[in-house]
Amino acid sequence: MGREARSWVIPALVAAVLAGQGIALLEPGQRPNIMGLTILVLDVIGFGAALRAARRGDTALWRMIAIGRLCSLLTSLVLAAAGITGNDVMWWVGLSLRLVSFVFVAAAVLFTPGRRLSARGRLAYLSETITVVAGGFMVVWYFAIDPVIQQSSPGLVWIREVGYPLGDLLMLLAVAVSLLRGAASRAAGPMALLIAGMGIYLAGDVFWSGVQMREQQMLVTSPVAGALLAVGSLLMTLAPMRVRGPEPRPGRDARSELRWSTHLPVTAMVISGTLIAAVTVAEHDLLPWGGLVLGLITMNAAITTRQVISLRESRDQIVTDPLTALANRTGLFEAITRESRQSAGLLLIDLDGFKPINDAYGHAAGDTVLVEFAHLLRSSVRTEDVVARLGGDEFVALLPGVDDAERAGGVAQRILTTLLARPVQLGDDTVPIRASIGLTISTPGETAKDLLRRADLAMYQIKRAGTHGWIAYDPSMADRRAEDAALSDDLSKALARNELQVLFQPIVELPEGLPKATEALVRWNHPVHGTVSPVRFIPLAERSGAIHDIGLFVLERACEQLREWPSLYMSVNLSPRQLQRPTLVLDVLAVLQRTGIEATRLVLEVTESAIVDQSAIDVLTALRSHGIRIAVDDFGTGYSSLQYLTRLPVDVLKIDRSFVARLDGTPEGSAIVEAVLRLSEVLHLATVAEGIETAEQAAELYQLGCTSGQGYLYSRPRTAQELNVNMPALNVMPDR
Ligand code: C2E
Ligand code: MG
Ligand code: MG
């Protein structure tokens, strides 16, 4: 049967069964015939479908179901024959066959593998199954078994009256086991249909026995029992028709522990408790049983409640990050799946420079930072948003319903701005915390993994830019990790292979343009990629630690060169990571000694971000105590508050070139440069303007009171030889 054929077979079958039930409702006289015919036809179709399913999917399961259906089919035929011939033996054979059919159907489901369980999990699952089956047993006992025992003497009739209820119990066991073990992993999959069918059939069967015994009425006259049996049988017939391949085996993950089926034991407790209470009242057994039953039910209710609470607690533990009380990875994945019907914004937030803080202040301080950030994050988003910590210093905010990057970006910006305004107090220090955020928008139905992968790509992109900002994922973003890793690997060998070169850019006096210093700027002549900019490889060197050796190499090269330029001083860049090495001061002094350069002729440039903590300040103070001057590079682009600046051991502010580029003769254009100049005047600091490209900029700077600068206007960074040729003033300058 092809796909096209199947598309009408199922609706036709459903329609036929429902039509039959409709007639049965209107025509009580026809109920026995309709009932018999429905079950017979469904058994025939079910048998065929199960055989076919055995070839496509789980062979053992569907074969056993096929045998079960065959037995049921034979039951109908044998019973019909018994009815016609009046043969007693045939009648008993028929009844026994039905029991055998129960056994096969139940066994088929019982032996289907569910999720794997640990030893403790198995015990828990066993006790849950016992609870459910015991509840069922109470119902069956009261409605079916007890009346039989009380009303008829032992004999063959017990096969029917006691055997059937026991068969029902076996079915119940099978249904309970498969639900509790999560064997039906897909909601409308074949396994789920089969189990639902068995459950409904079971209900019909118990109802039938109940009606028959209590009311002394024939089953066939009860439309409810008939309908339940028909629908149950129908679902069990549809199930194998939907088999396309083996049922996926549920995993061992925590999520399957949290299914609704965990409520099954609780439901069984409630049903059995209600039954006992009702029976005690109905049978006028209040004395002496009333009090005892009440006590037992109350106890049961209390234990069940406790049970539910533990369930919730352990669930919470599974989905919550204990440190910050935000969701953890599992909780986030659940939330993403839960919200996957609509689009959502996802921000992946990584704290910048968290590791140095952790190293410098200790793990307790690190935890404080994480907890404070968690609070800040929670209060920066809506209540319906989900915030999670994935581990380490990586956080996520899931914004359901936020379907454009701009809105999500607004949230990201708000988080960054709030962060900026709230430095964390660690001991005596106020430590600014910063972050990089990558964001992406989900499409409905998308998996958590894909979503996080995109956000992670974006995050890495912004992280390596080092701007502490946010960026939205864009399909053109390549995963640079592999490339970075390869380059970083090459970089570790670059020094030994002599691939690094130091260029020098003059720092001149305004307005004449006479050189008074040079800044040493490193270049990497990569054998394959050509010249690599320090903007590209210094961050890699920072991350790998290669920066320590590279930094000292540049310093040594610069100081050697300085011997040729006796009238100048030398500016050398120092990266944040270098400040963390305890031997830095000794290393620098050793280079000065080896090259015979006085400490006062050396300026070390650090960026604001390098001076985040006390230990960095201590290192700068030590360097200064030996006469080395300290410059703040790219001043104005960092986050440091001006008040902070007054405490810092610095001598020079280098005005970032972005502010110089804004100079256009207007008060707005010069506002920041003026402010920096005024500030350095008050703090007795020197200033150097960076990135002077035009004569107009130079003139305006001079007019504003700035007397030194560097930029392409005077010279690009060049080799020492080139500079000697192009800037004779370097050599002829008299001693200052
Ligand atoms: P920086 O210390 O702010 O250096 C100034 C940068 O501005 C240099 O870029 C220089 O070439 C560029 N520049 C100079 N004048 C102009 C101008 O008029 N217009 C424009 N648009 N740019 C100008 P470079 O050499 O690519 O270096 C970039 C950054 O890499 C440096 O910024 C510095 O932070 C870092 N760096 C360079 N060498 C070293 C080093 O040896 N150690 C460390 N730690 N960092 C270094
Ligand atoms: Mg610099
Ligand atoms: Mg700079």
XYZ file of N, CA and C and ligand atoms in Angstrom, residues 519 521 573 605 633-634 654 690, ligand 2:
25
model
N 57.240 55.709 18.340
C 56.500 54.606 18.949
C 56.867 53.333 18.208
N 56.096 49.829 16.808
C 54.884 49.092 16.416
C 55.283 47.818 15.699
N 54.392 49.692 23.380
C 53.075 49.258 23.880
C 53.200 48.049 24.803
N 53.186 52.267 26.991
C 51.788 52.631 26.734
C 50.862 51.487 27.144
N 47.109 54.803 26.461
C 46.918 54.758 25.009
C 45.422 54.861 24.689
N 45.105 55.342 23.534
C 43.710 55.410 23.061
C 42.797 56.017 24.106
N 47.356 59.714 25.711
C 47.376 59.746 24.249
C 45.936 59.843 23.767
N 46.968 61.314 18.697
C 47.238 60.204 17.770
C 46.498 60.426 16.453
Mg 50.340 52.804 21.295
